[in-house]
Amino acid sequence: LSRQHRAPLYEALLQHLKKKPLSFHVPGHKMGEGFDIQAHACYSSILRLDQTEIEGLDDLHSPHGPIDQAQRLAAEFIGAEKTYFLVNGSTGGNLAMIQTVCGRGDVVIVQRNAHKSIIHGLILAGARPVYLAPRIDPETGIAAGVDGFTIEKAMRHYPEAKAVVVTSPNYYGMGSDLKKIQAAAHHAGIPLLVDEAHGAHYGIHAKYPRSAIQQGADIAVQSTHKMGISMTMGAWMHVQGQLIDKERLEWLLTVYQSSSPSYPIMASIDLSRRFFYEQGYAFLQRGWEMANRFRQAFQADEHYYIPSPERENHAYTSIDPLKLTIHIRKSLTGFMLKKHLQEKGMYMELADLHHVLAVLGPGTKKEEIDLLIHQLAVLSKEAKHSCEKENPRFIANNILYKETFQAVHEPLDITRYKGKERMPLKQANGRISGEMIIPYPPGIPILHVGERWTPELVEQVLQLKEQGARFHGVADSTLEKVTVLT
Amino acid sequence: LSRQHRAPLYEALLQHLKKKPLSFHVPGHKMGEGFDIQAHACYSSILRLDQTEIEGLDDLHSPHGPIDQAQRLAAEFIGAEKTYFLVNGSTGGNLAMIQTVCGRGDVVIVQRNAHKSIIHGLILAGARPVYLAPRIDPETGIAAGVDGFTIEKAMRHYPEAKAVVVTSPNYYGMGSDLKKIQAAAHHAGIPLLVDEAHGAHYGIHAKYPRSAIQQGADIAVQSTHKMGISMTMGAWMHVQGQLIDKERLEWLLTVYQSSSPSYPIMASIDLSRRFFYEQGYAFLQRGWEMANRFRQAFQADEHYYIPSPERENHAYTSIDPLKLTIHIRKSLTGFMLKKHLQEKGMYMELADLHHVLAVLGPGTKKEEIDLLIHQLAVLSKEAKHSCEKENPRFIANNILYKETFQAVHEPLDITRYKGKERMPLKQANGRISGEMIIPYPPGIPILHVGERWTPELVEQVLQLKEQGARFHGVADSTLEKVTVLT
């Protein structure tokens, strides 16, 4: 497949420059000729590629030239029927895929710990979600995946469902058995949509999970900027099968993405595909070795526990080797650890009460892993002499999600509401939430924007507060007051 | 205002690099350390700025650091109450602003020749637009602006309207009297939203039009990549006054824009503001002189007519000096002229049947204008010896828009439809259009996606075809068949 060594869009941009073109079109900087003088050194080489839909450079919203060729090479590489480049991140792809499969009042089965763009897509569609409770990893308290059994059960209760939407892997690299979920969805004749934003590198190397498309998903959205080499906001969407109306999907992609898409970003998606083809295996082998080295260093550590592919459990059926979730057993919070590491020049992906997440990528070097191992060991030794309080593994698991699924009986139609107001939590019963209420741990939204407060939910939140849970996504983190729609 | 010489976001990115940070976060290229080798020369300097929401670099969706500071400097410079950086182009801003002011079934007064993102915003909201017919420029046949009188008339008929939405300037730089429109809207207590994508450079230099915000608009969206120096997809939105629910607007901006916004693009918006402050006047003076030189060269030309600020008429009350609309009186089509110029290395913004549009910007040089003048003169001389057929100035003006406004009596709710089919135009009566029908000239959509075909519309289109109009936006350009929703 020697054509996979090409990068049609990137090459078309270089070809255009060879003509020494005069630009009487946007952008205004005219290939960097007019730009900030101080910032010129950083920007000048990329601004030469910052073009628009002129002759020879095709049009993302109606591709017939190099963008079309680049997308076809991507589909061929992935094994999808069709691939679309995304310039508004996985966000734009998620919004478009949701509205492709449902409209006002339609029931959609959806994993509750989804990215906000999935929830936003459901709100924009006016759909009626049936939320699936994710499994909780007993070792870390992290909300992980859903299983085929739960999906089947939900579909028996809601045979009118139009689609199943899952997130796999989650932020921490924990994934679900998509093959089983796909079988359940297709048995009912409905499509499986996968937010695979964190899994752009899947399906290439045997030590890594298979991709959603390989497992039969109808649509998968992947951020090529996260685990590939694209510029940030570069992503792609893969589609296969007869259950997706591609004309509707293509129209929605036009709706949610700029009519002036960035050529540097699009070309970097093209280059990311070539990178995966040419160097993906080597990068993933190197990454696996580095990650392994890291995990072995803390295998029996009294302070840190690192979820690993060897220790998969019922909460997830696969884990991304490149996601190093550092679960802190005692003495330190994730926030403190992150700050300590930062002081040593090491910047982490995220921290929460009990975790710090480190993400490896194509640009990670072995020396950096060694520095991280060393620094964590030093901090562990220092912490020994301070407080010895055990961190709770997780709380609230018994309160949240007694039910494996939960239906929202009215469409999420926020357009009916005119504004927001704050009111005491205890009086919120019956009101529509204007904010997401995310108790942490385990980080699963107990209420999304557009959902109604019930006496049970108010009671749940009060209990969670008592147990010491913190709340994300809210205006008032004490939750004395909550924001509702008016 | 010495702080306007700063560029807080760009400076924060440089500051971060000085720490020689190790990246255990996305993006995967890790400041360009892992990237395509061939493309490294083009990308490496910008990839060092391609960061994520780590300590010190703030968060677009909840700004409290350098992004907040950069947005405040922008608002101060513009004279707005609040400015939001946009990374999904003006498209993302337009979608958010429309849904801020209306919900399902709400009436909105909107200029018909709007960018598709405005129409998409109305569809997503499920609003009921009242479309205002634009004035047609008698010299070129181009659909220009709307006037205050039409707005007033529409508002008397639809006192329940929630907002007025206009596009000013249009693609060709023709603008409306926003002061009058604003007065009419505010008299009725409703906000004026302006798609000012093409006017990011307004309000700085006296020879240029005033900005929408200066004329009292409640929201204005501007593409800083078009007439400023931002990277493509960089734009901003300005807001003022009490008629806008900023909390709702901010939530919608989060909905329509990537949760991983591009730092190189955001920093380039920051730099564009500094450029406007430091060099904007000089650039606009230079641009005005170049454009003047161009217009004078063709002042009494028998082949070309160039709309100019001195020749404003009832169809528009202002014109952007930097938009050189080359109206071709005879012999050549715009498509032919564009192709000829391209062969000489000159790339134009757009061509249509009778026009070619050249856009000047901060990066345009005087020599380039001279080359364009020279080449147009040569082509004019050559064309003299060929066909002498006069181009019609415009057609169809009497058929289209006998009415100054036209209401859509049902919400544009495309989510009710499952797919599309093609059918003969003559049988389309009563069906909902699945495509935009844009007769050209003058380029005003006769039917938007989601609007219903009526016997009158079918008849209009048949007449337009007879007169030789061409149709944009359609799957079958002969319009034997049209696409409808099923």
CSV table of N, CA and C in Angstrom, one decimal, chain A residues 29 35 43 46-47 50 87-89 231-234 258 260-266, chain B residues 9-10 13 46 49-51 60 67 70 85-90 224-225 229-236 257-258 260-273:
chain,number,residue,atom,x,y,z
A,29,HIS,N,-3.6,37.6,6.8
A,29,HIS,CA,-2.1,37.7,7.0
A,29,HIS,C,-1.4,37.3,5.8
A,35,PHE,N,2.1,40.1,9.8
A,35,PHE,CA,1.9,39.4,11.0
A,35,PHE,C,2.6,40.2,12.1
A,43,TYR,N,5.3,31.7,14.2
A,43,TYR,CA,4.2,31.4,13.4
A,43,TYR,C,4.5,31.4,11.9
A,46,ILE,N,4.2,28.1,9.7
A,46,ILE,CA,2.8,27.5,9.6
A,46,ILE,C,1.9,28.4,8.8
A,47,LEU,N,2.1,29.7,8.9
A,47,LEU,CA,1.1,30.6,8.2
A,47,LEU,C,1.2,30.4,6.7
A,50,ASP,N,-1.5,28.2,6.0
A,50,ASP,CA,-2.8,28.6,6.5
A,50,ASP,C,-3.6,29.2,5.3
A,87,VAL,N,-12.3,19.4,12.4
A,87,VAL,CA,-11.5,20.5,12.8
A,87,VAL,C,-11.9,21.1,14.1
A,88,ASN,N,-13.1,20.7,14.6
A,88,ASN,CA,-13.6,21.3,15.8
A,88,ASN,C,-13.5,20.2,16.9
A,89,GLY,N,-12.5,19.4,16.8
A,89,GLY,CA,-12.2,18.4,17.8
A,89,GLY,C,-13.2,17.2,17.7
A,231,MET,N,-2.3,18.5,15.2
A,231,MET,CA,-2.4,19.7,16.1
A,231,MET,C,-3.7,19.6,16.9
A,232,THR,N,-3.8,20.3,18.0
A,232,THR,CA,-5.0,20.2,18.8
A,232,THR,C,-6.2,20.7,18.0
A,233,MET,N,-7.3,20.1,18.2
A,233,MET,CA,-8.6,20.2,17.5
A,233,MET,C,-8.7,19.3,16.3
A,234,GLY,N,-7.6,18.7,15.9
A,234,GLY,CA,-7.6,17.7,14.8
A,234,GLY,C,-8.2,16.4,15.3
A,258,SER,N,-16.6,24.9,11.4
A,258,SER,CA,-16.4,26.2,10.7
A,258,SER,C,-16.5,26.1,9.2
A,260,SER,N,-14.8,27.9,7.5
A,260,SER,CA,-13.4,28.2,7.1
A,260,SER,C,-12.5,27.3,7.9
A,261,PRO,N,-12.5,26.0,7.6
A,261,PRO,CA,-11.7,25.1,8.4
A,261,PRO,C,-10.2,25.3,8.2
A,262,SER,N,-9.4,25.0,9.3
A,262,SER,CA,-8.0,25.3,9.3
A,262,SER,C,-7.2,24.3,8.5
A,263,TYR,N,-6.5,24.7,7.5
A,263,TYR,CA,-5.6,23.8,6.7
A,263,TYR,C,-4.5,23.2,7.5
A,264,PRO,N,-3.8,24.0,8.3
A,264,PRO,CA,-2.7,23.4,9.1
A,264,PRO,C,-3.3,22.2,10.0
A,265,ILE,N,-4.4,22.4,10.5
A,265,ILE,CA,-5.0,21.3,11.3
A,265,ILE,C,-5.4,20.1,10.4
A,266,MET,N,-6.1,20.4,9.3
A,266,MET,CA,-6.5,19.3,8.4
A,266,MET,C,-5.3,18.6,7.9
B,9,LEU,N,-1.9,36.0,26.3
B,9,LEU,CA,-2.0,34.6,26.1
B,9,LEU,C,-0.7,34.1,25.3
B,10,TYR,N,-0.3,34.9,24.3
B,10,TYR,CA,0.9,34.5,23.6
B,10,TYR,C,2.1,34.5,24.6
B,13,LEU,N,2.3,31.5,26.8
B,13,LEU,CA,2.8,30.3,26.1
B,13,LEU,C,4.3,30.3,26.1
B,46,ILE,N,5.4,26.0,15.6
B,46,ILE,CA,4.0,26.3,16.1
B,46,ILE,C,3.7,25.2,17.1
B,49,LEU,N,3.9,25.8,20.7
B,49,LEU,CA,2.8,26.5,21.3
B,49,LEU,C,1.5,25.7,21.4
B,50,ASP,N,1.5,24.5,20.8
B,50,ASP,CA,0.2,23.7,20.8
B,50,ASP,C,0.1,23.0,22.1
B,51,GLN,N,-0.5,23.7,23.1
B,51,GLN,CA,-0.6,23.2,24.4
B,51,GLN,C,-2.0,22.8,24.8
B,60,LEU,N,-10.3,28.2,28.1
B,60,LEU,CA,-11.2,29.0,27.3
B,60,LEU,C,-12.6,28.9,27.9
B,67,ILE,N,-6.1,33.9,29.3
B,67,ILE,CA,-7.2,34.0,28.3
B,67,ILE,C,-8.2,35.0,28.7
B,70,ALA,N,-6.6,38.4,28.0
B,70,ALA,CA,-6.6,38.7,26.6
B,70,ALA,C,-8.0,39.1,26.1
B,85,PHE,N,-13.3,34.8,22.8
B,85,PHE,CA,-12.5,34.3,21.7
B,85,PHE,C,-13.2,33.1,21.1
B,86,LEU,N,-13.2,32.9,19.8
B,86,LEU,CA,-13.8,31.8,19.1
B,86,LEU,C,-12.8,31.0,18.3
B,87,VAL,N,-12.8,29.7,18.5
B,87,VAL,CA,-11.9,28.8,17.8
B,87,VAL,C,-12.5,28.0,16.7
B,88,ASN,N,-13.9,28.0,16.6
B,88,ASN,CA,-14.6,27.3,15.5
B,88,ASN,C,-15.1,28.3,14.5
B,89,GLY,N,-14.3,29.4,14.3
B,89,GLY,CA,-14.7,30.4,13.3
B,89,GLY,C,-15.9,31.2,13.8
B,90,SER,N,-16.4,32.1,12.9
B,90,SER,CA,-17.6,32.8,13.2
B,90,SER,C,-18.8,31.9,13.2
B,224,THR,N,-11.5,37.3,12.9
B,224,THR,CA,-10.3,38.0,12.9
B,224,THR,C,-9.3,37.4,11.9
B,225,HIS,N,-9.6,36.2,11.4
B,225,HIS,CA,-8.7,35.6,10.4
B,225,HIS,C,-8.9,36.2,9.0
B,229,ILE,N,-5.1,39.3,11.6
B,229,ILE,CA,-4.0,38.5,11.3
B,229,ILE,C,-4.0,37.1,12.0
B,230,SER,N,-5.2,36.8,12.5
B,230,SER,CA,-5.3,35.4,13.1
B,230,SER,C,-5.1,34.3,12.1
B,231,MET,N,-4.8,33.1,12.7
B,231,MET,CA,-4.9,31.9,11.9
B,231,MET,C,-6.3,31.6,11.6
B,232,THR,N,-6.6,30.9,10.5
B,232,THR,CA,-7.9,30.6,10.1
B,232,THR,C,-8.6,29.8,11.2
B,233,MET,N,-9.9,30.1,11.4
B,233,MET,CA,-10.8,29.6,12.4
B,233,MET,C,-10.8,30.6,13.6
B,234,GLY,N,-9.8,31.5,13.7
B,234,GLY,CA,-9.8,32.5,14.8
B,234,GLY,C,-10.8,33.5,14.6
B,235,ALA,N,-11.6,33.8,15.6
B,235,ALA,CA,-12.7,34.8,15.5
B,235,ALA,C,-13.0,35.3,16.9
B,236,TRP,N,-13.9,36.3,17.0
B,236,TRP,CA,-14.3,36.7,18.3
B,236,TRP,C,-15.7,37.3,18.3
B,257,GLN,N,-18.1,24.7,20.7
B,257,GLN,CA,-16.7,24.8,20.4
B,257,GLN,C,-16.0,23.7,21.1
B,258,SER,N,-14.9,23.2,20.5
B,258,SER,CA,-14.1,22.0,21.0
B,258,SER,C,-13.8,22.2,22.5
B,260,SER,N,-11.2,21.0,23.5
B,260,SER,CA,-9.7,21.1,23.4
B,260,SER,C,-9.4,22.2,22.4
B,261,PRO,N,-9.7,23.5,22.8
B,261,PRO,CA,-9.4,24.6,21.8
B,261,PRO,C,-8.0,24.7,21.5
B,262,SER,N,-7.7,25.2,20.3
B,262,SER,CA,-6.3,25.3,19.8
B,262,SER,C,-5.6,26.6,20.4
B,263,TYR,N,-4.5,26.4,21.1
B,263,TYR,CA,-3.8,27.5,21.7
B,263,TYR,C,-3.1,28.4,20.6
B,264,PRO,N,-2.5,27.8,19.5
B,264,PRO,CA,-2.0,28.6,18.5
B,264,PRO,C,-3.0,29.5,17.9
B,265,ILE,N,-4.3,29.0,17.7
B,265,ILE,CA,-5.3,29.9,17.2
B,265,ILE,C,-5.7,30.9,18.2
B,266,MET,N,-5.9,30.5,19.4
B,266,MET,CA,-6.3,31.5,20.5
B,266,MET,C,-5.3,32.6,20.6
B,267,ALA,N,-4.0,32.2,20.6
B,267,ALA,CA,-2.9,33.2,20.8
B,267,ALA,C,-2.9,34.2,19.6
B,268,SER,N,-3.3,33.6,18.4
B,268,SER,CA,-3.3,34.5,17.2
B,268,SER,C,-4.4,35.5,17.2
B,269,ILE,N,-5.5,35.2,18.0
B,269,ILE,CA,-6.5,36.2,18.1
B,269,ILE,C,-6.0,37.3,19.0
B,270,ASP,N,-5.3,36.9,20.1
B,270,ASP,CA,-4.7,37.9,21.0
B,270,ASP,C,-3.7,38.8,20.2
B,271,LEU,N,-2.9,38.1,19.4
B,271,LEU,CA,-2.0,38.9,18.6
B,271,LEU,C,-2.7,39.8,17.5
B,272,SER,N,-3.8,39.4,17.0
B,272,SER,CA,-4.5,40.2,16.1
B,272,SER,C,-5.1,41.4,16.7
B,273,ARG,N,-5.5,41.3,18.0
B,273,ARG,CA,-6.0,42.5,18.7
B,273,ARG,C,-4.8,43.5,18.9
